[in-house]
XYZ file of C-alpha atoms in Angstrom:
671
model
C 0.000 0.000 0.000
C 1.097 3.615 -0.509
C 1.383 6.032 2.395
C 0.226 9.659 2.204
C 2.919 12.369 2.022
C 4.275 13.300 5.406
C 2.957 10.203 7.196
C 6.390 8.695 7.804
C 7.879 12.021 8.880
C 5.133 12.471 11.467
C 5.568 8.866 12.607
C 9.304 9.380 13.115
C 8.766 12.666 14.927
C 6.264 11.063 17.316
C 8.486 8.074 18.073
C 11.905 8.928 19.576
C 14.509 6.532 18.213
C 16.017 6.077 21.668
C 12.642 4.780 22.885
C 12.458 2.222 20.064
C 16.072 1.090 20.448
C 15.956 1.206 24.245
C 13.749 -1.901 24.320
C 16.610 -3.961 22.883
C 19.734 -2.466 24.454
C 21.125 -1.269 27.762
C 22.417 2.284 27.473
C 25.932 3.141 28.592
C 25.003 6.195 30.661
C 28.649 7.133 31.265
C 29.096 7.657 27.548
C 25.573 8.876 26.705
C 24.308 12.443 26.988
C 20.557 12.141 27.386
C 19.966 15.882 27.390
C 21.446 16.208 23.921
C 19.748 13.082 22.577
C 23.084 11.308 22.315
C 22.964 7.627 23.330
C 25.529 4.796 23.282
C 25.124 1.050 23.911
C 26.579 -2.338 22.932
C 25.330 -3.124 19.437
C 22.226 -5.363 19.225
C 23.266 -6.599 15.777
C 26.591 -8.204 16.656
C 28.304 -9.586 19.704
C 30.345 -7.041 21.618
C 30.965 -5.759 25.132
C 31.930 -2.159 24.387
C 29.386 0.550 23.543
C 30.020 1.215 19.855
C 26.331 1.572 18.853
C 25.346 5.247 18.609
C 21.825 6.711 18.516
C 21.299 10.358 17.600
C 17.778 11.196 18.771
C 17.768 14.612 17.122
C 18.545 13.269 13.675
C 16.682 10.010 14.192
C 19.511 7.778 13.028
C 21.674 5.038 14.530
C 25.113 3.805 13.513
C 27.392 1.039 14.810
C 31.100 1.740 14.555
C 31.792 -1.988 14.854
C 29.543 -3.744 12.301
C 28.487 -0.535 10.460
C 24.754 -1.185 10.901
C 22.841 2.026 10.266
C 19.311 3.296 9.782
C 16.296 4.881 11.427
C 13.474 3.657 13.651
C 11.797 1.782 10.809
C 14.923 -0.061 9.745
C 15.675 -0.913 13.386
C 12.249 -2.507 13.839
C 12.574 -4.345 10.531
C 15.933 -5.832 11.485
C 15.240 -6.672 15.111
C 11.688 -7.940 14.633
C 12.336 -9.614 11.268
C 9.337 -7.938 9.649
C 8.680 -6.182 6.371
C 8.476 -2.450 5.800
C 4.709 -2.081 6.227
C 4.670 -4.305 9.318
C 7.365 -2.090 10.856
C 5.263 0.990 10.047
C 2.263 -0.628 11.723
C 4.262 -1.497 14.854
C 5.553 2.072 15.241
C 2.145 3.574 14.403
C 0.506 1.536 17.172
C 3.121 2.744 19.656
C 2.666 6.357 18.551
C -1.144 6.127 18.586
C -1.380 7.003 14.892
C -4.103 5.353 12.786
C -2.821 3.624 9.678
C -4.067 4.939 6.323
C -6.838 2.932 4.701
C -5.496 -0.252 3.159
C -6.308 -1.918 -0.061
C -9.534 -3.826 0.772
C -8.064 -7.204 -0.174
C -4.884 -6.621 1.824
C -6.925 -5.448 4.804
C -9.128 -8.522 4.566
C -6.072 -10.805 4.532
C -4.512 -9.030 7.520
C -7.761 -9.217 9.473
C -8.106 -12.934 8.798
C -4.516 -13.593 9.892
C -5.238 -11.741 13.122
C -8.261 -13.969 13.715
C -6.239 -17.112 12.970
C -3.571 -16.007 15.455
C -6.242 -15.596 18.140
C -7.547 -19.106 17.477
C -3.991 -20.470 17.726
C -3.514 -18.702 21.050
C -6.716 -20.261 22.352
C -5.402 -23.679 21.301
C -2.110 -23.057 23.146
C -3.992 -22.361 26.362
C -6.262 -25.408 25.890
C -3.347 -27.798 25.366
C -1.462 -26.388 28.365
C -4.498 -26.950 30.554
C -4.914 -30.532 29.311
C -1.363 -31.401 30.393
C -2.365 -30.852 34.015
C -5.499 -33.037 33.833
C -5.867 -36.778 34.333
C -5.597 -37.307 30.578
C -2.106 -35.822 30.667
C -0.737 -38.195 33.311
C 1.300 -40.277 30.879
C 2.616 -37.165 29.128
C 3.728 -35.651 32.434
C 5.504 -38.902 33.305
C 7.360 -38.761 29.998
C 8.450 -35.177 30.636
C 9.526 -36.108 34.156
C 11.629 -38.894 32.649
C 13.295 -36.338 30.394
C 14.092 -34.240 33.511
C 12.012 -31.361 32.202
C 11.210 -29.080 35.144
C 7.911 -27.301 35.711
C 9.691 -24.022 34.978
C 10.848 -25.258 31.583
C 7.361 -26.533 30.782
C 5.937 -23.114 31.568
C 8.604 -21.201 29.645
C 8.112 -23.273 26.510
C 4.321 -23.525 27.039
C 4.308 -27.302 26.612
C 0.855 -28.879 26.487
C -0.959 -32.101 25.661
C -3.502 -33.006 22.972
C -5.910 -35.665 24.326
C -6.537 -38.843 22.359
C -10.136 -37.958 21.408
C -10.961 -37.227 17.791
C -12.709 -33.910 18.404
C -11.607 -32.687 21.816
C -10.120 -29.386 20.639
C -12.774 -28.980 17.934
C -15.601 -29.212 20.447
C -13.804 -26.868 22.858
C -13.284 -24.136 20.264
C -16.738 -24.487 18.750
C -18.181 -24.214 22.249
C -16.433 -20.839 22.543
C -18.026 -19.669 19.316
C -14.973 -20.010 17.067
C -16.028 -20.351 13.426
C -15.384 -23.683 11.726
C -13.449 -22.104 8.850
C -11.038 -20.476 11.317
C -10.302 -23.767 13.091
C -9.684 -25.452 9.748
C -7.731 -22.458 8.415
C -5.402 -22.531 11.413
C -4.562 -26.176 10.702
C -5.987 -27.334 14.029
C -8.508 -29.695 12.446
C -8.980 -31.562 9.182
C -12.118 -32.018 7.115
C -13.540 -35.528 7.060
C -13.626 -37.382 3.754
C -16.539 -39.493 4.991
C -19.030 -36.698 5.456
C -18.551 -36.544 9.200
C -17.468 -33.651 11.402
C -13.882 -32.410 11.062
C -11.413 -34.066 13.416
C -8.449 -32.749 15.436
C -5.062 -32.644 13.670
C -3.226 -33.516 16.892
C -4.310 -36.404 19.099
C -2.482 -38.069 22.014
C 0.607 -35.916 21.558
C 2.808 -33.685 23.691
C 2.414 -30.236 22.157
C 5.127 -27.642 21.491
C 3.805 -24.214 20.368
C 5.769 -22.654 17.507
C 5.921 -18.855 17.580
C 7.236 -16.443 14.981
C 9.840 -13.762 15.654
C 7.083 -11.416 16.850
C 5.828 -13.943 19.394
C 2.591 -14.932 17.620
C 1.582 -18.598 17.884
C 1.619 -19.789 14.271
C 1.826 -23.602 14.512
C 2.416 -26.638 16.706
C 4.786 -29.542 16.846
C 3.389 -32.694 18.405
C 5.349 -35.636 19.836
C 3.385 -38.921 19.706
C 2.796 -40.778 22.973
C 1.911 -43.995 21.144
C 5.144 -45.719 20.009
C 3.190 -47.329 17.163
C 2.053 -44.001 15.731
C 3.046 -43.515 12.093
C 4.763 -40.184 12.820
C 6.815 -39.678 15.985
C 6.766 -35.908 15.422
C 4.034 -34.063 13.549
C 3.968 -30.381 12.585
C 0.979 -28.228 11.732
C 0.134 -28.130 8.032
C 0.999 -25.067 5.948
C -1.398 -22.208 6.709
C -1.573 -18.462 6.009
C 0.361 -18.063 9.283
C 2.823 -20.930 8.951
C 5.430 -21.773 6.327
C 7.694 -24.381 7.898
C 10.535 -23.654 5.451
C 10.571 -20.024 6.594
C 10.155 -20.546 10.317
C 12.415 -21.492 13.224
C 11.468 -22.957 16.575
C 12.377 -20.580 19.442
C 13.174 -17.773 16.983
C 12.353 -14.783 19.203
C 14.141 -15.892 22.415
C 17.156 -17.077 20.395
C 17.489 -13.711 18.693
C 17.386 -12.016 22.086
C 20.027 -14.416 23.425
C 22.298 -13.848 20.435
C 21.962 -10.099 20.968
C 23.379 -10.616 24.455
C 26.463 -12.354 23.127
C 25.352 -15.999 23.154
C 26.454 -18.311 20.340
C 23.593 -19.064 17.949
C 23.155 -22.853 17.987
C 21.026 -24.744 15.472
C 19.810 -28.028 16.978
C 17.751 -30.803 15.419
C 14.509 -30.828 17.434
C 12.287 -29.291 20.064
C 13.703 -31.219 23.018
C 17.260 -30.346 21.966
C 16.346 -26.652 21.913
C 14.721 -26.853 25.331
C 17.626 -28.802 26.873
C 20.213 -26.383 25.493
C 18.221 -23.304 26.506
C 17.719 -24.598 30.035
C 21.477 -25.249 30.277
C 22.234 -21.628 29.463
C 22.537 -21.808 25.665
C 19.600 -19.471 25.182
C 20.348 -18.595 21.559
C 19.206 -21.967 20.213
C 16.774 -22.688 17.368
C 15.684 -25.699 15.345
C 14.284 -26.181 11.840
C 10.826 -27.678 11.771
C 11.103 -31.287 10.737
C 12.910 -30.659 7.454
C 16.429 -30.006 6.244
C 17.536 -26.393 6.656
C 16.217 -24.279 3.764
C 17.620 -21.197 2.062
C 15.051 -19.002 3.795
C 15.958 -20.446 7.185
C 19.644 -19.790 6.493
C 18.834 -16.164 5.747
C 16.919 -15.955 9.029
C 19.887 -17.460 10.879
C 22.333 -14.991 9.340
C 20.088 -12.116 10.335
C 20.427 -13.294 13.927
C 24.155 -14.099 13.857
C 26.850 -14.057 11.147
C 28.216 -17.489 12.063
C 25.665 -19.941 13.510
C 26.883 -23.289 14.823
C 25.030 -26.319 13.451
C 24.913 -28.905 16.248
C 24.188 -32.394 14.935
C 24.334 -35.924 16.228
C 27.583 -37.629 15.297
C 25.860 -40.619 13.703
C 25.401 -41.202 9.987
C 22.036 -39.423 9.932
C 23.573 -36.345 11.554
C 26.409 -36.321 9.050
C 23.977 -36.621 6.140
C 22.044 -33.662 7.517
C 25.264 -31.654 7.767
C 26.138 -32.417 4.166
C 22.714 -31.262 3.003
C 23.250 -27.973 4.833
C 26.587 -27.524 3.055
C 24.998 -27.904 -0.373
C 22.329 -25.346 0.482
C 24.778 -22.860 2.007
C 27.609 -22.865 -0.558
C 25.914 -20.674 -3.214
C 24.702 -18.280 -0.513
C 28.001 -17.579 1.257
C 29.006 -13.944 1.610
C 31.900 -12.224 3.328
C 31.172 -12.345 7.055
C 28.356 -14.898 6.796
C 29.401 -18.491 7.362
C 28.616 -21.689 9.246
C 30.448 -23.848 11.731
C 29.595 -27.421 12.647
C 29.562 -29.135 16.014
C 29.328 -32.920 15.693
C 28.336 -34.576 18.945
C 29.672 -37.969 20.032
C 27.848 -40.783 18.274
C 24.727 -41.871 20.104
C 24.370 -38.637 22.087
C 22.078 -35.701 21.429
C 22.536 -32.351 23.248
C 20.080 -33.369 25.964
C 21.960 -36.617 26.683
C 25.344 -34.904 26.638
C 24.299 -32.195 29.064
C 22.715 -34.702 31.456
C 25.697 -37.061 31.464
C 28.642 -34.671 31.128
C 27.287 -31.242 31.998
C 26.927 -27.900 30.219
C 30.717 -27.415 30.215
C 31.123 -30.403 27.875
C 28.604 -28.896 25.478
C 30.362 -25.535 25.661
C 33.679 -27.183 24.811
C 32.149 -28.833 21.742
C 30.668 -25.547 20.560
C 33.983 -23.762 20.996
C 35.638 -26.505 18.955
C 33.110 -26.291 16.119
C 34.820 -26.693 12.749
C 34.467 -24.406 9.717
C 32.282 -25.610 6.873
C 35.252 -26.068 4.529
C 36.683 -28.762 6.815
C 33.458 -30.732 6.813
C 33.285 -30.366 3.043
C 36.777 -31.871 2.771
C 35.751 -34.695 5.079
C 32.779 -35.505 2.858
C 34.917 -35.704 -0.253
C 37.728 -37.800 1.243
C 36.560 -39.846 4.228
C 36.655 -43.596 3.635
C 38.209 -43.243 0.179
C 41.567 -44.404 -1.132
C 43.537 -42.240 -3.560
C 46.246 -44.656 -4.684
C 46.061 -43.924 -8.398
C 46.209 -40.840 -10.626
C 42.659 -41.543 -11.793
C 41.258 -41.496 -8.257
C 43.131 -38.313 -7.422
C 41.891 -36.688 -10.591
C 38.341 -37.697 -9.663
C 38.793 -36.005 -6.285
C 40.085 -32.853 -7.968
C 37.129 -32.819 -10.359
C 34.611 -33.251 -7.555
C 36.180 -30.536 -5.411
C 36.342 -28.087 -8.298
C 32.674 -28.666 -9.109
C 31.696 -28.170 -5.469
C 33.728 -25.010 -4.885
C 32.498 -23.586 -8.175
C 29.041 -23.319 -6.561
C 30.313 -20.470 -4.369
C 29.201 -17.223 -6.002
C 31.437 -14.824 -4.061
C 34.853 -14.784 -5.810
C 36.786 -13.904 -2.658
C 35.258 -16.721 -0.609
C 35.702 -19.131 -3.519
C 39.380 -18.198 -3.625
C 39.881 -18.731 0.099
C 38.107 -22.081 -0.035
C 40.485 -23.067 -2.830
C 43.509 -22.152 -0.737
C 42.318 -24.211 2.241
C 41.449 -27.195 0.047
C 44.830 -26.984 -1.691
C 46.582 -27.117 1.683
C 44.473 -30.062 2.807
C 45.187 -31.857 -0.434
C 48.925 -31.487 0.008
C 48.626 -32.854 3.530
C 46.643 -35.819 2.244
C 49.029 -36.744 -0.548
C 52.243 -35.695 1.169
C 54.788 -33.334 -0.317
C 58.441 -33.385 -1.153
C 58.909 -37.147 -1.637
C 60.847 -38.097 -4.722
C 58.924 -40.011 -7.369
C 61.054 -43.084 -6.973
C 60.277 -43.035 -3.271
C 56.750 -44.259 -3.731
C 54.685 -43.080 -6.677
C 54.785 -39.291 -6.763
C 51.789 -37.272 -7.869
C 52.827 -34.558 -10.306
C 51.393 -31.112 -10.660
C 49.900 -28.500 -8.415
C 46.287 -28.517 -7.343
C 45.777 -24.786 -7.366
C 44.409 -24.517 -10.902
C 40.764 -23.624 -10.667
C 40.759 -23.207 -6.893
C 42.869 -20.147 -6.369
C 44.958 -22.276 -4.038
C 48.676 -22.709 -3.689
C 49.931 -25.424 -5.963
C 53.043 -27.457 -5.480
C 52.884 -31.170 -6.258
C 55.733 -33.529 -5.547
C 57.688 -33.099 -8.742
C 57.077 -29.360 -9.076
C 60.132 -27.769 -10.736
C 60.358 -24.006 -10.237
C 60.971 -21.716 -13.165
C 64.511 -20.236 -13.157
C 62.959 -16.803 -12.824
C 62.168 -17.645 -9.181
C 64.348 -18.011 -6.144
C 63.908 -20.954 -3.840
C 62.645 -24.452 -4.518
C 59.917 -26.904 -3.795
C 57.413 -24.932 -5.800
C 57.126 -22.243 -3.145
C 59.851 -19.816 -4.183
C 59.485 -16.066 -4.654
C 59.763 -13.891 -7.731
C 63.236 -12.840 -8.778
C 61.549 -10.451 -11.195
C 58.258 -10.106 -13.010
C 58.377 -11.856 -16.387
C 56.894 -8.811 -18.111
C 57.382 -5.246 -16.914
C 54.408 -2.876 -16.998
C 54.205 -0.861 -20.190
C 54.367 2.930 -20.181
C 50.709 3.034 -21.216
C 49.743 0.917 -18.257
C 51.848 2.979 -15.826
C 49.966 6.104 -16.806
C 46.568 4.510 -17.090
C 43.516 5.387 -15.055
C 43.561 1.949 -13.449
C 47.004 2.557 -11.975
C 46.469 6.217 -11.095
C 43.052 5.714 -9.556
C 40.954 5.865 -12.677
C 39.262 2.564 -11.935
C 37.920 4.073 -8.733
C 37.040 7.219 -10.651
C 34.837 5.261 -13.041
C 33.086 3.590 -10.138
C 32.363 6.992 -8.622
C 30.910 8.147 -11.930
C 28.565 5.165 -11.875
C 27.611 5.940 -8.268
C 26.765 9.501 -9.291
C 24.526 8.359 -12.150
C 22.719 5.883 -9.873
C 22.000 8.573 -7.271
C 20.900 11.131 -9.874
C 18.523 8.688 -11.568
C 16.928 7.788 -8.223
C 16.507 11.462 -7.316
C 14.815 12.216 -10.653
C 12.738 9.009 -10.503
C 11.830 8.593 -6.792
C 9.092 6.111 -7.690
C 11.883 3.547 -8.222
C 13.432 3.957 -4.756
C 11.402 1.164 -3.050
C 12.327 -1.232 -5.874
C 16.079 -0.623 -5.462
C 16.110 0.311 -1.762
C 18.001 -2.738 -0.464
C 20.657 -2.557 -3.187
C 21.211 1.132 -2.504
C 21.405 0.558 1.259
C 24.079 -2.125 0.777
C 26.078 -0.163 -1.802
C 29.610 0.768 -0.756
C 29.696 4.438 -1.811
C 33.137 6.013 -2.231
C 32.394 9.227 -4.111
C 32.541 12.577 -2.275
C 29.217 13.286 -0.615
C 27.586 10.180 -2.063
C 26.878 8.523 1.298
C 25.352 11.786 2.542
C 23.109 11.962 -0.525
C 22.017 8.361 -0.098
C 21.024 8.929 3.521
C 18.953 11.983 2.621
C 17.439 10.194 -0.378
C 16.243 7.236 1.689
C 14.954 9.453 4.509
C 12.718 11.451 2.184
C 11.883 8.771 -0.384
C 8.196 8.862 0.505
C 7.786 12.458 -0.753
C 7.376 11.260 -4.341
C 7.562 14.759 -5.864
C 10.973 15.357 -7.456
C 11.269 19.040 -6.600
C 10.211 18.548 -2.968
C 12.619 15.646 -2.726
C 15.472 17.799 -4.040
C 14.638 20.518 -1.520
C 14.804 18.102 1.393
C 18.001 16.474 0.126
C 19.618 19.881 -0.367
C 18.650 20.791 3.187
C 20.249 17.599 4.548
C 23.193 17.154 2.183
C 24.094 20.745 1.421
C 26.385 21.312 -1.562
C 26.590 17.590 -2.375
C 23.351 17.751 -4.400
C 24.477 20.762 -6.425
C 27.844 19.114 -7.059
C 26.126 15.935 -8.248
C 23.984 17.685 -10.846
C 26.866 19.848 -12.054
C 28.672 16.795 -13.442
C 28.472 16.576 -17.204
C 27.972 12.823 -17.391
C 25.062 13.141 -14.922
C 23.234 15.982 -16.659
C 23.516 14.236 -20.039
C 22.426 10.799 -18.807
C 19.239 9.859 -20.741
C 17.206 8.876 -17.636
C 17.999 12.246 -16.031
C 16.939 14.096 -19.158
C 13.820 11.980 -19.724
C 12.160 12.210 -16.328
C 8.928 10.765 -17.698
C 10.503 7.501 -18.925
C 10.428 5.255 -15.856
C 11.257 2.087 -17.784
C 14.432 3.648 -19.174
C 15.440 4.716 -15.651
C 14.757 1.244 -14.270
C 16.935 -0.398 -16.944
C 19.701 2.140 -16.375
C 19.713 1.538 -12.600
C 19.752 -2.237 -12.964
C 22.587 -2.059 -15.488
C 24.733 0.425 -13.547
C 24.333 -1.484 -10.271
C 25.232 -4.766 -11.967
C 28.310 -3.252 -13.659
C 29.451 -1.639 -10.434
C 29.138 -4.918 -8.587
C 30.945 -6.824 -11.351
C 33.824 -4.346 -11.582
C 34.409 -4.347 -7.857
C 34.336 -8.129 -7.755
C 36.907 -8.331 -10.557
C 39.115 -5.717 -8.926
C 39.113 -7.547 -5.614
C 40.000 -10.812 -7.314
C 42.942 -9.166 -9.095
C 44.119 -7.564 -5.856
C 44.018 -10.917 -4.078
C 45.875 -12.624 -6.911
C 48.564 -9.935 -7.015
C 49.018 -10.255 -3.248
C 49.662 -13.953 -3.749
C 52.226 -13.168 -6.443
C 54.272 -11.385 -3.800
C 54.788 -14.652 -1.964
C 53.881 -17.716 -3.999
C 53.846 -18.434 -7.713
C 51.862 -21.451 -8.813
C 49.064 -22.657 -11.017
C 46.423 -21.394 -8.599
C 47.657 -17.820 -8.782
C 48.026 -17.865 -12.541
C 44.601 -19.407 -12.974
C 43.095 -16.617 -10.908
C 44.960 -14.009 -12.933
C 43.651 -15.561 -16.100
C 40.091 -15.511 -14.839
C 40.475 -11.888 -13.764
C 41.932 -10.915 -17.139
C 39.082 -12.577 -18.979
C 36.508 -10.950 -16.712
C 38.104 -7.540 -17.215
C 38.098 -8.035 -20.957
C 34.433 -9.043 -20.865
C 33.631 -5.962 -18.793
C 35.314 -3.827 -21.432
C 33.371 -5.465 -24.264
C 30.039 -5.140 -22.479
C 30.444 -1.482 -21.454
C 27.895 0.535 -23.438
C 29.646 3.840 -22.735
C 33.162 2.695 -23.604
C 34.698 5.654 -25.400
C 38.260 4.389 -25.583
C 39.866 5.848 -22.490
C 38.725 3.243 -19.968
C 38.876 0.514 -22.592
C 42.591 1.173 -23.106
C 43.178 0.708 -19.404
C 41.373 -2.608 -19.399
C 43.257 -3.756 -22.467
C 46.619 -2.806 -20.990
C 45.909 -4.564 -17.724
C 44.525 -7.626 -19.478
C 47.673 -7.828 -21.629
C 49.906 -7.573 -18.573
C 48.029 -10.291 -16.729
C 48.006 -12.522 -19.776
C 51.761 -12.050 -20.147
C 52.240 -13.391 -16.626
C 50.297 -16.473 -17.597
C 52.023 -16.979 -20.946
C 55.439 -16.916 -19.244
C 54.541 -20.307 -17.716
C 56.000 -19.532 -14.310
C 54.897 -22.909 -12.996
C 56.746 -25.065 -15.569
C 56.631 -28.759 -14.647
C 59.464 -30.767 -16.174
C 59.821 -34.481 -16.647
C 62.650 -36.318 -14.850
């Protein structure tokens, strides 16, 4: 839905940012100056003890000097409550006592129905909790006693019991006047195929309420009391409230625990979560009966940058870990990763804590291994590599797996680790006659350090064993390259030009801001005044009118706006000239953002490769240089505005990189 002009400004003015943030942090009053609206606290978005999170109440913005999180009251609610933009607006509007503008009738109808479903779910939670304390719940209570689950834990996790009758809950809710379609819509009952009354979804089961990040009851998990039941654990069906692939058990409390510095632990089931939480590991969640999905990984990374996956050490636990790896690899980004804690075989977290104590669990979590190590274990454990063919098969499999990583920097680092592990596996330095040497480096295609057993260094290098240093570069930089924009800072200059065009197009086409908001927020702006312009642009995006928007931006950003629109390449950009052509502006923004991202990725890869050249010369380095050269050449060919100046720089650099490759610095000679 669209909001009327000025609504968000009034909402922000009525809701002090310190009040919104203060619910999630403890202010450092020694560092804060309340009278001036200046507040400091440990950051709620990452684990820290010092107060590096700053709130400026007068400007309505926060910034963390540790993790660089930034935004206003709306973005804070969105991040901490894991809600969308409009939900965050609704939360703040309720607090400020402001009525929301009229919604689209269909959207309002959907929201109203979801509210009704949530009320029905809450009534079911209370019913099941009551049933646990009755005579029908005797066996369930005995089971919980056997699991050493205290009354306090049962209350905290709202554990209940679904009686064995076919329509116990149905009759209870209908007796309270709850409509049949709401009971069915909440997934609490199923329609009969025999023309009879609907029957309860959960019967003779211990019940675990599942709540979303906002605390609403959205589903249940039920543990069967009958050992002959077809399903030991049963989750609610998919409903308008519940998508099991996008939900986590214990989401809200775990997020709060992680904000207080606890390690985010991902366990396998409800009882594991409860046992870990009761032992002090309060930042613990579990997927809901399925393998971890992409959406659940994104939720986990919003809570903590490096969750620990805690799995049983048996074959089933290992298979689950491997499935997580395959899901996570394409999604890896700098700072977001996974570690794995494999428990002793035959023990789950509950068993371990009961038999060995919380300290044993803490030690396992602290010793959790990075994902790359578990990946290596999957590819090599139980296999014999006593022939060139088997080793080549391993190389092929590893290359295919690491190729799934989209981020070039992470892919490169994975290659380096795998190359080191490979050398350890096959040994290094033994002569061929000493037992079947394996020639050639592994680095090609992984960005790793090569160096097989019969690696013979090129004479242009000092040292031996395939790990020597450069005596001199095979090809010296040309005069054209020395004076190029890439060497003198021109590459950065072009990126700043692209930043300027992106900002100018958004200012002249504010209707596109919501569509590109997340990309703009995440953009690393380096141009003078560009970050200031972005902040003002996002603050006043709801104005809609171009001239009013420019006035507000000029008020916030000062001369930066005038400087932006004085640049020739900005004023002549077609989307800036044709303010009525939204489609042209959209295409321009998408293209410029994609090119900026691609160029920066290529530049980082080249920088990493050149760093490696300072210490190690091998197939891995040269392969990376080759890939970077090809990417740079492709960028040059695809650039629509290539007028010759920047293209010459790309050509010169590509030629230099290719010369390094053609010199065959890794020559492998036969004995």
